[in-house]
mmCIF file of C-alpha atoms in Angstrom:
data_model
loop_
_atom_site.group_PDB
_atom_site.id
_atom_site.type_symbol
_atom_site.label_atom_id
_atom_site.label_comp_id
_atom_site.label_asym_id
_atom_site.label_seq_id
_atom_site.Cartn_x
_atom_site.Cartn_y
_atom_site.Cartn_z
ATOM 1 C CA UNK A 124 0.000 0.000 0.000
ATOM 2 C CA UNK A 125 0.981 3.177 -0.824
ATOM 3 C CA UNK A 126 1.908 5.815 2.072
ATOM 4 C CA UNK A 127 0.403 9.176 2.683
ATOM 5 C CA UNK A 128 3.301 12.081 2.578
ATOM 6 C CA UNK A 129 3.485 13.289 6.470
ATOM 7 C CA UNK A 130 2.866 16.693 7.576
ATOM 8 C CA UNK A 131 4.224 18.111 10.605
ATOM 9 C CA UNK A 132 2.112 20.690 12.484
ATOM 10 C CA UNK A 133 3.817 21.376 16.036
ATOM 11 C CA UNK A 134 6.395 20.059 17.974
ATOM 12 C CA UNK A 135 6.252 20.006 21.601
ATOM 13 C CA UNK A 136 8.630 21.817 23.083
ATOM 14 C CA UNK A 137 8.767 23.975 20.174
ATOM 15 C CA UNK A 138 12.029 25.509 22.066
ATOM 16 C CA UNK A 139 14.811 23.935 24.554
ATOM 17 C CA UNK A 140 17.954 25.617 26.225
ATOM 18 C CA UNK A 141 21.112 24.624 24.714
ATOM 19 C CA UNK A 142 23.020 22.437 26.861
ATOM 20 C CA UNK A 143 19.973 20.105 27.734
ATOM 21 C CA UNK A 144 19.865 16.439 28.701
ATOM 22 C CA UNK A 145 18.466 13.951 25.712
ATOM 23 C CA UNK A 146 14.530 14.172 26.126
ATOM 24 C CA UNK A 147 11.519 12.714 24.035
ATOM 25 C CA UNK A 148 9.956 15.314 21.841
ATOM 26 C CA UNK A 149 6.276 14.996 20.591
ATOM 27 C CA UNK A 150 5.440 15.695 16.986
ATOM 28 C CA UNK A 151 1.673 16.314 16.122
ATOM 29 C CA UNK A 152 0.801 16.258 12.105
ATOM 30 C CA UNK A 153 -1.370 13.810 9.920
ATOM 31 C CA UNK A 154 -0.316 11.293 7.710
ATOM 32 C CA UNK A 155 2.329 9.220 9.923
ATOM 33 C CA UNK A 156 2.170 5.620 9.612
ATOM 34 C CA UNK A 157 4.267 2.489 11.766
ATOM 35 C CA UNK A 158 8.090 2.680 10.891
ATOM 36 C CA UNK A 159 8.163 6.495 10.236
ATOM 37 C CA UNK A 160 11.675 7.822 10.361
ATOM 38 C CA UNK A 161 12.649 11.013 11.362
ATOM 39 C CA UNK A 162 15.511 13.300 11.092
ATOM 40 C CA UNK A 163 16.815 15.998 13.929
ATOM 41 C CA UNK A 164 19.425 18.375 12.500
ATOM 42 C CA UNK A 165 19.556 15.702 9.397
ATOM 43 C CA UNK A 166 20.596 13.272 11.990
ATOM 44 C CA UNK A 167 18.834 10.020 11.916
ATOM 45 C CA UNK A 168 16.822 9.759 15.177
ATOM 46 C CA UNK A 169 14.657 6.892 16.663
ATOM 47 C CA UNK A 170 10.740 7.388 16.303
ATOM 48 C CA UNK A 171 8.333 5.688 18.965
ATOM 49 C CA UNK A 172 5.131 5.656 16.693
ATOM 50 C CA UNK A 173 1.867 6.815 18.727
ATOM 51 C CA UNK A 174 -1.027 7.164 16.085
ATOM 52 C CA UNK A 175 -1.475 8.812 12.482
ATOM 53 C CA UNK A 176 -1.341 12.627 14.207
ATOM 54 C CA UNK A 177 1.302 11.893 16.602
ATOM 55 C CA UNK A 178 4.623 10.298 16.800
ATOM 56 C CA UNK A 179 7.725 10.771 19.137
ATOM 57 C CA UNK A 180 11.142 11.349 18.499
ATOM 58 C CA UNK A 181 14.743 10.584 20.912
ATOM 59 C CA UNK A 182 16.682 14.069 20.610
ATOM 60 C CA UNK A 183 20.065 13.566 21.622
ATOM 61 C CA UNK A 184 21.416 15.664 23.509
ATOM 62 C CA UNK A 185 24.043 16.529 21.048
ATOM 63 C CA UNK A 186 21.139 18.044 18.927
ATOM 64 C CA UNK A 187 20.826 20.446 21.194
ATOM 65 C CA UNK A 188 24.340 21.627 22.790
ATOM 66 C CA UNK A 189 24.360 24.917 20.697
ATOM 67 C CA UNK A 190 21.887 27.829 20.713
ATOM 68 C CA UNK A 191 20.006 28.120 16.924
ATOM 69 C CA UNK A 192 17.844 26.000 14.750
ATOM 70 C CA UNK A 193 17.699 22.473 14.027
ATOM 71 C CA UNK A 194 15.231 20.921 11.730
ATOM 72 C CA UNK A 195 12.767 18.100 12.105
ATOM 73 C CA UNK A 196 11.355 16.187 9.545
ATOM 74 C CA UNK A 197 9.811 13.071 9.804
ATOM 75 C CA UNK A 198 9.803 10.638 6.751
ATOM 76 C CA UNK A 199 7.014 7.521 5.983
ATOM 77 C CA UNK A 200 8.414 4.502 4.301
ATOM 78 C CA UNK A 201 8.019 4.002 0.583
ATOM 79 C CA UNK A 202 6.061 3.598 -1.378
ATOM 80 C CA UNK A 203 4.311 7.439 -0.807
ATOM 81 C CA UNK A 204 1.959 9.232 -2.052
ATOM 82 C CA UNK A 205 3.677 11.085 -5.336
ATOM 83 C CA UNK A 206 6.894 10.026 -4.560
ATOM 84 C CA UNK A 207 6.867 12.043 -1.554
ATOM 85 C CA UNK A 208 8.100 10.653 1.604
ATOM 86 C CA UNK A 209 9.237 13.232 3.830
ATOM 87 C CA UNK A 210 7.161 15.678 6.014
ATOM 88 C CA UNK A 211 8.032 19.427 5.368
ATOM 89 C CA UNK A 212 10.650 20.736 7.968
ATOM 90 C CA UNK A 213 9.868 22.247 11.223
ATOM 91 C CA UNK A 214 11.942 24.305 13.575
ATOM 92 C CA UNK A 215 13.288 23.235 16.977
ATOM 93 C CA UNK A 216 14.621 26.243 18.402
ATOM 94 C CA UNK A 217 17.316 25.759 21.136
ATOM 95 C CA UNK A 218 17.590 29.040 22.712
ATOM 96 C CA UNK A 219 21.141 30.346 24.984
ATOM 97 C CA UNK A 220 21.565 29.123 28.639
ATOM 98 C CA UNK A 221 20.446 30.983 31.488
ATOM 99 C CA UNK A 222 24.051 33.129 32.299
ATOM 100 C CA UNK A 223 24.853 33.218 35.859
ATOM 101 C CA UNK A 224 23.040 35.513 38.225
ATOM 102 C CA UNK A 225 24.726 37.915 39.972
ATOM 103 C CA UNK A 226 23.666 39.488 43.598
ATOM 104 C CA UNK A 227 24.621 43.341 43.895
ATOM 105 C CA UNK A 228 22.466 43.910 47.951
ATOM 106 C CA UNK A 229 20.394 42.084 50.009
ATOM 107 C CA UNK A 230 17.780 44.184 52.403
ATOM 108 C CA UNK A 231 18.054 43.838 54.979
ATOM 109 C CA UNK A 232 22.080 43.218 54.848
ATOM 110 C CA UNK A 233 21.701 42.875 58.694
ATOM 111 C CA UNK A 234 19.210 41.255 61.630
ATOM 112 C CA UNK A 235 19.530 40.752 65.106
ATOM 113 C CA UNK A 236 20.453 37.651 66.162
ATOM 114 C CA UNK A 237 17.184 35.956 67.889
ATOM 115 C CA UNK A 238 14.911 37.663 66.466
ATOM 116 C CA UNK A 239 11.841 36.340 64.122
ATOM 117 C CA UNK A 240 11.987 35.380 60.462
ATOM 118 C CA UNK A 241 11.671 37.801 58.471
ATOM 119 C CA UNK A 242 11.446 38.342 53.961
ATOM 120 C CA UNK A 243 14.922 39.453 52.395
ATOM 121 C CA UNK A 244 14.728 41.085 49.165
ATOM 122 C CA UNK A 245 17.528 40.009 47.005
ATOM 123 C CA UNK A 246 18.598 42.564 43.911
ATOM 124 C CA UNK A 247 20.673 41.340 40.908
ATOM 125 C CA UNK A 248 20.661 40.397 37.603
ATOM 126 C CA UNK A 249 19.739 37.371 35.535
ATOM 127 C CA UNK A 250 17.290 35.790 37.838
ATOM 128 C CA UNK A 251 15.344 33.269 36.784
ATOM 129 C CA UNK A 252 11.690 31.390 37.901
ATOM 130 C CA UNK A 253 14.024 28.755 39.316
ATOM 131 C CA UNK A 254 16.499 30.989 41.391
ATOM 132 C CA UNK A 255 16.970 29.927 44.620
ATOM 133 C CA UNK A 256 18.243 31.806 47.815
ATOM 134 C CA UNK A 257 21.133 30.168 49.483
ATOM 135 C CA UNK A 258 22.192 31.067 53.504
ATOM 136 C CA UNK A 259 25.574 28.981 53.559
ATOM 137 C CA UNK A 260 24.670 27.243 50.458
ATOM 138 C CA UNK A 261 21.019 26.027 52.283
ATOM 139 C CA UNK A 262 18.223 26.698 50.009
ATOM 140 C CA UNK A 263 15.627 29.269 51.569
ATOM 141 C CA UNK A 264 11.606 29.322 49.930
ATOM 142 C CA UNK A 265 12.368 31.927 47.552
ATOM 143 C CA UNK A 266 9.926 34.054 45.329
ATOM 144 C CA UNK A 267 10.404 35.196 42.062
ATOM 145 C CA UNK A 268 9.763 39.085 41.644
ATOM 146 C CA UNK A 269 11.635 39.585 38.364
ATOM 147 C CA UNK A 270 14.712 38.883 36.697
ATOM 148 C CA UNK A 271 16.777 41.813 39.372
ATOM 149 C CA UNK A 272 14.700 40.491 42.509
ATOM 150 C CA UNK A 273 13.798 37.607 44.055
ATOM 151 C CA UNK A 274 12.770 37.675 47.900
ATOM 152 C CA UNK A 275 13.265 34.795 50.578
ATOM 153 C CA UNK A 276 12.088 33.615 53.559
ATOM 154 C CA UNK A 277 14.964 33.867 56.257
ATOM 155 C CA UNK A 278 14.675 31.244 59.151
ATOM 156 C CA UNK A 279 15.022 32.545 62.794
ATOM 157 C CA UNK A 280 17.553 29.782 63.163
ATOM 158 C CA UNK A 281 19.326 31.848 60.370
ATOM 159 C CA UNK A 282 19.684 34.631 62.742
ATOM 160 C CA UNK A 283 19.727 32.788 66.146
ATOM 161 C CA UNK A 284 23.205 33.939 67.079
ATOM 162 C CA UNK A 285 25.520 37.149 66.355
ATOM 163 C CA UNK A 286 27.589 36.438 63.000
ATOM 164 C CA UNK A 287 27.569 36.456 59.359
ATOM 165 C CA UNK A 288 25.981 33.953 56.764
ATOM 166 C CA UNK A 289 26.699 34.260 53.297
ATOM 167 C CA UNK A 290 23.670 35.142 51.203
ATOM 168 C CA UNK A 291 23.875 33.878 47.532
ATOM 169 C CA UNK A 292 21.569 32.719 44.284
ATOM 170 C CA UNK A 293 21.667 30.025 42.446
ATOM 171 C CA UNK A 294 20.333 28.785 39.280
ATOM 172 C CA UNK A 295 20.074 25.461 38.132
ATOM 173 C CA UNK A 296 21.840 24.090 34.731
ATOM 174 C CA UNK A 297 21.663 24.311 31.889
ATOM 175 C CA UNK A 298 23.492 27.429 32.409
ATOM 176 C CA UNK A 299 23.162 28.771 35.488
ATOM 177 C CA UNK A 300 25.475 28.966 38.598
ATOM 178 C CA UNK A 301 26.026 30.983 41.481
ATOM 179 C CA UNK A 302 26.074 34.324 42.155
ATOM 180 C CA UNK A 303 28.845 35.648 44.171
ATOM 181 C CA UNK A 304 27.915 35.944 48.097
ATOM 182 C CA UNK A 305 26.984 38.973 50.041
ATOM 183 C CA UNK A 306 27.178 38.940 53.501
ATOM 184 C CA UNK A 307 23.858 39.018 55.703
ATOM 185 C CA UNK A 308 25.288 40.329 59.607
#
C-alpha cells in the first residue's frame, strides 16, 4: 500500500535551552504511519510511533548543545503518495543558557540575632523562575519578583546567634550557577 506524505504541524517543546539532557519530543501532524523515520538536524533519530497525528522522536542531547535551529522532519516509508516521503521541515529552536546571576544587595544586609523570620529582598541580575536563595549554600523558599529580585524567607535559626551567613543565588543548569555571596550580619 501506498503511504500518505506526512505533515508536521507542532512540535512540543517547540524551544529547549542549549546544553539540555536527551529528552523525548512529541510531533503532532497527519499522515504518519508504523516505521516512520525522522531526522533531527539531518541526523537520523529513533521514532516511537503513537497514532497517524502523533509520533515521538529521541533528541540527543548533542542536537541540542548549541543555541540556533535544528530541523525536524519526519519521513514515511516508501512507497508514498507522489513520490513524496518526507514531512516538510519544522523548527526546533534551542535558545542560549540561562548566564549566571549575579547578587549586587540584600535588604536587609543585617538582623539581630534571635529575632523572628523575616522576607529578604535580594537585587541582581539574571534571575530566573528557578532561582533559589542560598544562607551557607542552604536553600531558603524563595519568590520570584523579576529577573533583578527575588525575595526569601529567612529562618530565625538563620539569625539565632551574632555572625555572618553568606547570602547567595543560584540557578540550576543548563546554564546557570552561582552568584557571588553577600554577607547578611
Amino acid at each position: 500500500s501506498t503511504a500518505p506524505t506526512p505533515t508536521i504541524t507542532s512540535l512540543n517543546p517547540s524551544s529547549v535551552v542549549a546544553g539540555s539532557a536527551a529528552f523525548s519530543l512529541s510531533v503532532t501532524g497527519t499522515g504518519f504511519v508504523s516505521g516512520a523515520t525522522a531526522t533531527v538536524g539531518g541526523q537520523a533519530r529513533t521514532v516511537t510511533f503513537g497514532s497517524a497525528t502523533q509520533v515521538t522522536i529521541a533528541v540527543q542531547a548533542a542536537d541540542v548543545a548549541n543555541q540556533g535551529p535544528v530541523a525536524v522532519q519526519v519521513s514515511n516509508p516508501a512507497p508514498c503518495a507522489g513520490g513524496l516521503c518526507a514531512s516538510n521541515s519544522v523548527t526546533l529552536t534551542v535558545t542560549a543558557p540561562t548566564p549566571a546571576p549575579t547578587l549586587s544587595s540584600i535588604s536587609p544586609s543585617s538582623a539581630i540575632a534571635g529575632t523572628a523570620a523575616f522576607t529578604l529582598t535580594a537585587t541582581g541580575t539574571n534571575f530566573t523562575n528557578n532561582s533559589m536563595v542560598q544562607v551557607n549554600g542552604s536553600p531558603r523558599t524563595t519568590t520570584f519578583v523579576s529577573a533583578i529580585q527575588l525575595t526569601a524567607a529567612i529562618l530565625a535559626s538563620d539569625i539565632a546567634a551574632a555572625g555572618t551567613s553568606n547570602i547567595t543565588v543560584v540557578t540550576p543548569a543548563p546554564g546557570g550557577g552561582t552568584s557571588s555571596a553577600r554577607t547578611l550580619t
